[in-house]
């Protein structure tokens, strides 16, 4: 059958929006060129009318009327072509927007699958247990640091008011006597706790003065 009637010619590809828009742009350029040509000729007629006699003016005006009619026609074609180009561009924009949306959805699907695979590698229970263990370790470390920061051989029943009163008495004693020997005693290293402490002879009146009594 193909030998008798020949092979059917393949169908021509459908025109794309880009091709159609390009052809319309070319046609629009041609129309605008014709309008510009008419404008140039109208300018020449205006100059000729200034120097023409009445009979020449009638002929020039008739030519000007014909040119104006052509210009109105071309302006109508230009407006129509611009509207068609605008519609084609809007359709092209809509098609591109739909394609972008499809790509966006496909990307989200792929990302969702990847996220599911990665989430399966995580155990929320183990993570919570790890956080609890870390919290316990930090709390234990704080407690250890507090224990290590304790001072040795410090009496626990010291009253801040008594210390303030004693400090005031020491300052008064320093002002009146100028004696700073109490500082030497305060800065002296502690004696061996395993050895019995030696009692020093102390003036009762001076002791009362130092204690602010």
Coordinates of N, CA and C in Angstrom, one line a residue:
X1 N 0.8 -1.2 0.0 CA 0.0 0.0 0.0 C 0.9 1.3 0.0
X2 N 2.0 1.2 0.8 CA 2.8 2.4 0.8 C 3.5 2.6 -0.5
X3 N 3.7 1.5 -1.3 CA 4.3 1.7 -2.6 C 3.3 2.4 -3.6
X4 N 2.0 2.1 -3.4 CA 1.0 2.6 -4.3 C 0.7 4.1 -4.0
X5 N 0.4 4.4 -2.7 CA 0.0 5.7 -2.3 C 1.1 6.5 -1.7
X6 N 2.2 5.9 -1.4 CA 3.3 6.6 -0.8 C 3.1 6.7 0.7
X7 N 4.2 7.0 1.4 CA 4.2 7.1 2.9 C 3.7 8.4 3.3
X8 N 2.8 8.4 4.3 CA 2.2 9.6 4.8 C 3.3 10.5 5.5
X9 N 3.3 11.7 5.0 CA 4.3 12.7 5.6 C 4.0 12.9 7.1
X10 N 5.1 13.0 7.8 CA 4.9 13.2 9.3 C 4.3 14.6 9.5
X11 N 3.5 14.6 10.6 CA 2.8 15.9 10.9 C 3.8 16.9 11.4
X12 N 3.6 18.1 11.0 CA 4.5 19.2 11.4 C 4.3 19.4 12.9
X13 N 5.4 19.7 13.6 CA 5.3 20.0 15.1 C 4.4 21.2 15.3
X14 N 3.7 21.1 16.4 CA 2.8 22.3 16.8 C 3.7 23.5 17.1
X15 N 3.3 24.6 16.7 CA 4.1 25.8 17.0 C 4.1 26.1 18.5
X16 N 5.2 26.5 19.0 CA 5.4 26.9 20.4 C 5.0 28.3 20.7
X17 N 4.8 28.6 21.9 CA 4.4 30.0 22.3 C 5.5 30.9 22.0
X18 N 6.7 30.5 22.1 CA 7.9 31.4 21.8 C 7.9 31.7 20.3
X19 N 7.7 30.7 19.5 CA 7.8 30.9 18.0 C 6.7 31.9 17.6
X20 N 5.5 31.6 18.2 CA 4.3 32.5 17.8 C 4.6 33.9 18.3
X21 N 5.1 34.1 19.5 CA 5.3 35.4 20.0 C 6.4 36.1 19.1
X22 N 7.4 35.4 18.7 CA 8.5 36.0 17.9 C 7.9 36.5 16.5
X23 N 7.0 35.7 15.9 CA 6.4 36.1 14.7 C 5.5 37.4 14.9
X24 N 4.8 37.4 16.0 CA 4.0 38.6 16.3 C 4.8 39.8 16.5
X25 N 5.9 39.6 17.2 CA 6.8 40.8 17.5 C 7.4 41.3 16.1
X26 N 7.7 40.4 15.2 CA 8.2 40.8 13.9 C 7.1 41.6 13.1
X27 N 5.9 41.1 13.2 CA 4.8 41.8 12.5 C 4.5 43.1 13.2
X28 N 4.6 43.2 14.5 CA 4.4 44.5 15.2 C 5.5 45.5 14.8
X29 N 6.7 45.0 14.6 CA 7.8 45.9 14.2 C 7.5 46.5 12.8
X30 N 6.9 45.6 11.9 CA 6.6 46.1 10.5 C 5.5 47.1 10.6
X31 N 4.5 46.9 11.4 CA 3.4 47.9 11.5 C 3.9 49.2 12.0
X32 N 4.7 49.2 13.1 CA 5.3 50.4 13.6 C 6.2 51.1 12.6
X33 N 6.9 50.4 11.8 CA 7.7 51.0 10.8 C 6.8 51.7 9.7
X34 N 5.7 51.2 9.4 CA 4.8 51.9 8.4 C 4.2 53.1 9.1
X35 N 3.9 53.1 10.4 CA 3.4 54.3 11.0 C 4.4 55.4 11.0
X36 N 5.6 55.0 11.3 CA 6.7 56.0 11.3 C 6.9 56.6 9.9
X37 N 6.8 55.8 8.9 CA 6.9 56.3 7.5 C 5.9 57.3 7.2
X38 N 4.6 57.0 7.7 CA 3.5 58.0 7.5 C 3.8 59.3 8.2
X39 N 4.2 59.2 9.5 CA 4.5 60.4 10.2 C 5.6 61.2 9.5
X40 N 6.6 60.6 9.0 CA 7.6 61.4 8.3 C 7.1 62.1 7.1
X41 N 6.2 61.4 6.3 CA 5.6 62.0 5.1 C 4.6 63.1 5.5
X42 N 3.9 62.9 6.7 CA 3.0 64.0 7.2 C 3.8 65.3 7.5
X43 N 5.0 65.1 8.1 CA 5.8 66.2 8.4 C 6.2 67.0 7.2
X44 N 6.5 66.3 6.1 CA 6.9 66.9 4.9 C 5.7 67.7 4.3
X45 N 4.5 67.1 4.4 CA 3.4 67.8 3.9 C 3.1 69.1 4.6
X46 N 3.3 69.1 5.9 CA 3.1 70.3 6.7 C 4.0 71.4 6.3
X47 N 5.3 71.1 6.0 CA 6.2 72.1 5.5 C 5.8 72.6 4.1
X48 N 5.4 71.7 3.3 CA 5.0 72.1 1.9 C 3.7 73.0 1.9
X49 N 2.8 72.7 2.9 CA 1.6 73.5 3.0 C 1.9 75.0 3.3
X50 N 3.0 75.2 4.0 CA 3.4 76.6 4.3 C 3.8 77.4 3.1
X51 N 4.3 76.7 2.0 CA 4.8 77.4 0.9 C 3.9 77.2 -0.4
X52 N 2.9 76.4 -0.3 CA 2.0 76.0 -1.4 C 1.0 77.1 -1.7
X53 N 0.6 77.2 -3.0 CA -0.6 78.0 -3.3 C -1.9 77.3 -3.1
X54 N -3.0 77.9 -3.2 CA -4.3 77.3 -2.9 C -4.5 76.0 -3.7
X55 N -4.2 75.9 -4.9 CA -4.4 74.7 -5.7 C -3.5 73.5 -5.1
X56 N -2.3 73.9 -4.9 CA -1.4 72.9 -4.3 C -1.8 72.4 -2.9
X57 N -2.3 73.4 -2.1 CA -2.7 73.0 -0.8 C -3.9 72.0 -0.8
X58 N -4.8 72.2 -1.8 CA -5.9 71.2 -1.9 C -5.4 69.8 -2.1
X59 N -4.4 69.7 -3.0 CA -3.9 68.4 -3.4 C -3.1 67.8 -2.2
X60 N -2.4 68.7 -1.5 CA -1.6 68.2 -0.3 C -2.5 67.8 0.8
X61 N -3.6 68.5 1.0 CA -4.6 68.1 2.1 C -5.2 66.8 1.7
X62 N -5.5 66.6 0.5 CA -6.1 65.3 0.1 C -5.2 64.1 0.4
X63 N -3.9 64.3 0.1 CA -2.9 63.3 0.4 C -2.8 63.1 1.9
X64 N -2.8 64.2 2.6 CA -2.7 64.1 4.1 C -3.9 63.3 4.7
X65 N -5.1 63.5 4.1 CA -6.3 62.7 4.6 C -6.1 61.3 4.4
X66 N -5.6 60.9 3.2 CA -5.4 59.5 2.9 C -4.3 58.9 3.8
X67 N -3.3 59.6 4.1 CA -2.2 59.1 5.0 C -2.8 59.0 6.4
X68 N -3.6 59.9 6.9 CA -4.2 59.8 8.2 C -5.1 58.5 8.3
X69 N -5.8 58.2 7.3 CA -6.7 57.0 7.3 C -5.8 55.8 7.4
X70 N -4.7 55.7 6.6 CA -3.8 54.6 6.7 C -3.2 54.5 8.1
X71 N -2.8 55.6 8.7 CA -2.2 55.6 10.0 C -3.2 55.1 11.1
X72 N -4.5 55.5 11.0 CA -5.5 54.9 11.9 C -5.6 53.4 11.8
X73 N -5.6 52.9 10.5 CA -5.7 51.5 10.3 C -4.5 50.8 10.9
X74 N -3.3 51.3 10.6 CA -2.1 50.7 11.2 C -2.0 50.7 12.7
X75 N -2.5 51.8 13.3 CA -2.6 51.9 14.7 C -3.6 50.9 15.3
X76 N -4.7 50.6 14.6 CA -5.6 49.6 15.1 C -4.9 48.2 15.0
X77 N -4.1 47.9 13.9 CA -3.4 46.7 13.8 C -2.4 46.5 14.9
X78 N -1.7 47.7 15.2 CA -0.7 47.6 16.2 C -1.3 47.3 17.6
X79 N -2.4 48.0 17.9 CA -3.1 47.7 19.2 C -3.5 46.2 19.3
X80 N -4.1 45.7 18.2 CA -4.5 44.3 18.2 C -3.4 43.4 18.4
X81 N -2.3 43.6 17.7 CA -1.1 42.8 17.8 C -0.5 42.8 19.2
X82 N -0.4 44.0 19.7 CA 0.1 44.1 21.1 C -0.8 43.3 22.1
X83 N -2.1 43.4 21.9 CA -3.0 42.6 22.8 C -2.7 41.1 22.6
X84 N -2.5 40.6 21.4 CA -2.3 39.2 21.1 C -0.9 38.8 21.8
X85 N 0.1 39.6 21.6 CA 1.4 39.3 22.2 C 1.2 39.2 23.7
X86 N 0.5 40.2 24.3 CA 0.3 40.1 25.8 C -0.4 38.9 26.2
X87 N -1.4 38.4 25.5 CA -2.1 37.2 25.8 C -1.2 36.0 25.7
X88 N -0.4 35.9 24.7 CA 0.5 34.8 24.5 C 1.6 34.8 25.6
X89 N 2.0 35.9 26.0 CA 3.0 36.0 27.1 C 2.4 35.6 28.4
X90 N 1.1 35.9 28.6 CA 0.4 35.5 29.9 C 0.3 34.0 29.9
X91 N -0.1 33.4 28.7 CA -0.2 31.9 28.6 C 1.1 31.3 28.9
X92 N 2.2 31.8 28.3 CA 3.5 31.3 28.5 C 3.9 31.3 30.0
X93 N 3.6 32.5 30.6 CA 3.9 32.6 32.0 C 3.1 31.6 32.9
X94 N 1.9 31.3 32.5 CA 1.1 30.4 33.2 C 1.6 28.9 33.1
X95 N 2.1 28.6 31.8 CA 2.6 27.3 31.6 C 3.9 27.1 32.4
X96 N 4.8 28.1 32.4 CA 6.0 28.1 33.1 C 5.7 27.9 34.6
X97 N 4.7 28.6 35.1 CA 4.3 28.6 36.5 C 3.9 27.2 36.9
X98 N 3.1 26.5 36.0 CA 2.6 25.2 36.3 C 3.8 24.2 36.3
X99 N 4.7 24.4 35.3 CA 5.9 23.5 35.3 C 6.7 23.7 36.6
X100 N 6.9 24.9 37.0 CA 7.6 25.1 38.3 C 6.9 24.5 39.4
X101 N 5.6 24.5 39.4 CA 4.8 23.9 40.5 C 5.0 22.4 40.5
X102 N 5.0 21.8 39.3 CA 5.2 20.4 39.2 C 6.6 20.0 39.7
X103 N 7.6 20.8 39.3 CA 8.9 20.5 39.8 C 9.0 20.7 41.3
X104 N 8.3 21.7 41.8 CA 8.3 21.9 43.3 C 7.7 20.7 44.0
X105 N 6.6 20.2 43.5 CA 5.9 19.1 44.2 C 6.8 17.8 44.1
X106 N 7.4 17.6 43.0 CA 8.3 16.4 42.8 C 9.5 16.5 43.8
X107 N 10.0 17.7 43.9 CA 11.1 18.0 44.9 C 10.7 17.7 46.3
X108 N 9.5 18.1 46.6 CA 9.0 17.9 48.0 C 8.8 16.4 48.2
X109 N 8.3 15.7 47.2 CA 8.1 14.2 47.4 C 9.4 13.5 47.6
X110 N 10.5 13.9 46.8 CA 11.8 13.3 47.0 C 12.4 13.6 48.4
X111 N 12.2 14.9 48.8 CA 12.7 15.3 50.1 C 12.0 14.6 51.2
X112 N 10.7 14.4 51.1 CA 9.9 13.7 52.1 C 10.4 12.2 52.2
X113 N 10.6 11.6 51.1 CA 11.1 10.2 51.2 C 12.5 10.1 51.9
X114 N 13.4 11.1 51.5 CA 14.7 11.1 52.1 C 14.6 11.4 53.6
X115 N 13.7 12.3 54.0 CA 13.5 12.6 55.4 C 13.0 11.4 56.2
X116 N 12.1 10.6 55.6 CA 11.6 9.4 56.2 C 12.7 8.4 56.5
X117 N 13.6 8.2 55.5 CA 14.7 7.3 55.6 C 15.6 7.7 56.7
X118 N 15.9 9.0 56.8 CA 16.9 9.5 57.8 C 16.2 9.4 59.2
X119 N 14.9 9.7 59.3 CA 14.3 9.6 60.6 C 14.2 8.2 61.2
X120 N 14.2 7.2 60.3 CA 14.2 5.8 60.8 C 15.5 5.5 61.5
X121 N 16.6 6.3 61.2 CA 17.8 6.0 61.8 C 17.9 6.6 63.3
X122 N 16.9 7.4 63.6 CA 16.8 8.0 64.9 C 15.8 7.3 65.8
X123 N 16.2 7.1 67.1 CA 15.4 6.5 68.1 C 15.1 7.6 69.2
X124 N 13.8 8.0 69.2 CA 13.5 9.1 70.2 C 13.7 8.6 71.6
X125 N 13.4 7.4 71.9 CA 13.6 6.9 73.3 C 15.1 6.9 73.7
X126 N 16.0 6.5 72.7 CA 17.4 6.5 73.1 C 17.9 8.0 73.2
X127 N 17.4 8.9 72.4 CA 17.8 10.3 72.5 C 17.3 10.8 73.9
X128 N 16.1 10.5 74.3 CA 15.7 11.0 75.6 C 16.5 10.4 76.7
X129 N 16.8 9.1 76.6 CA 17.7 8.5 77.7 C 19.1 9.2 77.7
X130 N 19.6 9.5 76.5 CA 20.9 10.1 76.5 C 20.8 11.5 77.1
X131 N 19.8 12.3 76.9 CA 19.6 13.6 77.5 C 19.5 13.5 79.0
X132 N 18.7 12.5 79.5 CA 18.6 12.3 80.9 C 20.0 11.9 81.5
X133 N 20.7 11.1 80.9 CA 22.1 10.7 81.4 C 23.0 11.9 81.4
X134 N 22.9 12.8 80.4 CA 23.7 14.0 80.4 C 23.3 14.9 81.5
X135 N 22.0 15.0 81.7 CA 21.5 15.9 82.8 C 22.0 15.4 84.2
X136 N 22.0 14.1 84.4 CA 22.4 13.5 85.6 C 23.9 13.7 85.8
X137 N 24.7 13.6 84.7 CA 26.1 13.8 84.8 C 26.5 15.2 85.1
X138 N 25.8 16.2 84.6 CA 26.0 17.6 84.9 C 25.7 17.9 86.3
X139 N 24.5 17.3 86.8 CA 24.2 17.5 88.2 C 25.2 16.9 89.2
X140 N 25.7 15.7 88.8 CA 26.7 15.1 89.7 C 28.0 15.9 89.7
X141 N 28.3 16.4 88.5 CA 29.6 17.3 88.4 C 29.4 18.5 89.3
X142 N 28.2 19.2 89.2 CA 28.0 20.3 90.0 C 28.1 20.0 91.5
X143 N 27.6 18.9 91.9 CA 27.7 18.5 93.3 C 29.1 18.2 93.7
X144 N 29.9 17.6 92.8 CA 31.3 17.3 93.1 C 32.1 18.6 93.2
X145 N 31.8 19.6 92.4 CA 32.5 20.9 92.4 C 32.1 21.6 93.7
X146 N 30.9 21.5 94.2 CA 30.5 22.1 95.4 C 31.2 21.5 96.6
X147 N 31.3 20.1 96.6 CA 32.0 19.4 97.7 C 33.5 19.9 97.7
X148 N 34.1 19.9 96.5 CA 35.5 20.3 96.5 C 35.8 21.7 96.8
X149 N 34.8 22.6 96.7 CA 34.9 24.0 97.1 C 34.7 24.3 98.5
X150 N 34.4 23.3 99.3 CA 34.1 23.6 100.7 C 35.4 24.0 101.5
X151 N 35.3 24.8 102.4 CA 36.5 25.2 103.2 C 36.6 24.3 104.5
X152 N 37.9 24.0 104.8 CA 38.2 23.1 105.9 C 38.3 23.9 107.2
X153 N 38.0 23.3 108.3 CA 38.2 23.8 109.7 C 37.5 25.2 109.8
X154 N 36.4 25.4 109.2 CA 35.6 26.6 109.3 C 34.4 26.3 110.2
X155 N 34.3 27.1 111.3 CA 33.2 26.8 112.2 C 31.9 27.2 111.5
X156 N 30.8 26.4 111.7 CA 29.6 26.5 111.0 C 28.6 27.5 111.7
X157 N 28.9 27.9 113.0 CA 28.0 28.7 113.8 C 28.5 30.1 113.9
X158 N 29.1 30.6 112.8 CA 29.6 32.0 112.8 C 28.5 32.9 112.5
X159 N 28.3 34.0 113.2 CA 27.2 34.9 113.0 C 27.9 36.2 112.3
X160 N 27.3 36.6 111.2 CA 27.8 37.7 110.4 C 27.8 39.0 111.3
X161 N 26.8 39.2 112.1 CA 26.7 40.4 113.0 C 27.9 40.4 114.0
X162 N 28.3 39.2 114.5 CA 29.4 39.2 115.4 C 30.7 39.5 114.7
X163 N 30.8 39.0 113.5 CA 32.0 39.3 112.7 C 32.1 40.8 112.4
X164 N 31.0 41.4 112.1 CA 31.0 42.9 111.8 C 31.4 43.7 113.0
X165 N 30.9 43.3 114.2 CA 31.2 44.0 115.4 C 32.7 43.8 115.8
X166 N 33.2 42.6 115.5 CA 34.6 42.4 115.8 C 35.5 43.2 114.9
X167 N 35.1 43.3 113.6 CA 35.9 44.1 112.6 C 35.8 45.5 113.0
X168 N 34.7 46.0 113.5 CA 34.6 47.4 113.9 C 35.5 47.7 115.1
X169 N 35.6 46.8 116.0 CA 36.5 46.9 117.1 C 38.0 46.9 116.7
X170 N 38.3 46.1 115.8 CA 39.7 46.1 115.3 C 40.1 47.4 114.6
X171 N 39.1 47.9 113.8 CA 39.4 49.2 113.2 C 39.6 50.3 114.2
X172 N 38.8 50.3 115.3 CA 38.9 51.3 116.3 C 40.3 51.2 117.0
X173 N 40.7 49.9 117.2 CA 41.9 49.7 117.9 C 43.1 50.2 117.0
X174 N 43.0 50.0 115.7 CA 44.0 50.4 114.8 C 44.2 51.9 114.8
X175 N 43.0 52.6 114.9 CA 43.0 54.1 114.8 C 43.7 54.6 116.1
X176 N 43.4 54.0 117.3 CA 43.8 54.6 118.5 C 45.3 54.2 118.8
X177 N 45.7 53.0 118.5 CA 47.0 52.5 118.9 C 48.0 52.4 117.8
X178 N 47.5 52.3 116.6 CA 48.3 52.1 115.4 C 49.0 50.8 115.4
X179 N 48.6 49.8 116.2 CA 49.2 48.5 116.3 C 48.5 47.6 115.3
X180 N 49.3 46.9 114.4 CA 48.8 46.0 113.4 C 49.2 44.6 113.7
X181 N 49.6 44.3 114.9 CA 50.0 43.0 115.2 C 48.9 41.9 115.1
X182 N 47.7 42.4 115.2 CA 46.6 41.4 115.0 C 46.5 40.9 113.6
X183 N 47.1 41.7 112.6 CA 47.1 41.1 111.2 C 48.2 40.0 111.1
X184 N 49.3 40.2 111.9 CA 50.3 39.1 111.9 C 49.7 37.8 112.4
X185 N 48.9 37.9 113.4 CA 48.3 36.8 114.0 C 47.2 36.1 113.1
X186 N 46.5 37.0 112.3 CA 45.5 36.5 111.4 C 46.1 35.8 110.2
X187 N 47.3 36.3 109.8 CA 48.0 35.8 108.6 C 48.9 34.6 109.0
X188 N 49.2 34.4 110.3 CA 50.1 33.3 110.7 C 49.5 32.0 110.3
X189 N 50.4 31.0 109.8 CA 49.9 29.7 109.5 C 49.3 29.0 110.7
X190 N 48.3 28.1 110.5 CA 47.7 27.4 111.6 C 48.7 26.4 112.2
X191 N 48.7 26.3 113.5 CA 49.6 25.4 114.2 C 49.1 23.9 114.0
X192 N 50.0 23.0 114.2 CA 49.7 21.6 114.0 C 48.5 21.2 114.9
X193 N 47.4 20.6 114.3 CA 46.3 20.3 115.1 C 46.5 19.1 116.0
X194 N 47.5 18.3 115.7 CA 47.8 17.1 116.5 C 48.6 17.4 117.8
X195 N 49.3 18.7 117.8 CA 50.0 19.1 119.0 C 49.2 19.9 119.9
X196 N 49.3 19.8 121.1 CA 48.6 20.7 122.1 C 49.0 22.1 121.9
X197 N 48.0 23.0 121.9 CA 48.2 24.4 121.7 C 48.8 25.1 122.9
X198 N 49.8 26.0 122.7 CA 50.3 26.7 123.9 C 49.5 27.9 124.1
X199 N 49.3 28.1 125.4 CA 48.6 29.3 125.8 C 49.5 30.5 125.9
X200 N 49.1 31.6 125.3 CA 49.9 32.8 125.4 C 49.3 33.8 126.4
X201 N 50.3 34.5 127.0 CA 49.9 35.4 128.0 C 49.2 36.6 127.3
X202 N 48.0 37.0 127.8 CA 47.3 38.1 127.1 C 46.8 39.0 128.2
X203 N 46.9 40.3 127.9 CA 46.4 41.3 128.8 C 44.9 41.3 128.6
X204 N 44.1 41.1 129.7 CA 42.6 41.1 129.6 C 42.1 42.4 129.0
X205 N 42.6 43.5 129.5 CA 42.1 44.8 129.0 C 42.3 45.0 127.5
X206 N 43.5 44.6 127.1 CA 43.8 44.7 125.6 C 42.9 43.7 124.8
X207 N 42.7 42.6 125.3 CA 41.8 41.6 124.6 C 40.4 42.1 124.5
X208 N 39.9 42.8 125.5 CA 38.5 43.3 125.5 C 38.5 44.5 124.5
X209 N 39.6 45.2 124.4 CA 39.6 46.4 123.5 C 39.6 45.9 122.0
X210 N 40.4 44.8 121.7 CA 40.4 44.2 120.4 C 39.1 43.6 120.0
X211 N 38.4 43.0 120.9 CA 37.1 42.4 120.6 C 35.9 43.4 120.6
X212 N 36.2 44.7 120.9 CA 35.2 45.7 120.9 C 34.2 45.6 122.1
X213 N 34.7 45.0 123.2 CA 33.8 44.9 124.3 C 33.9 46.1 125.2

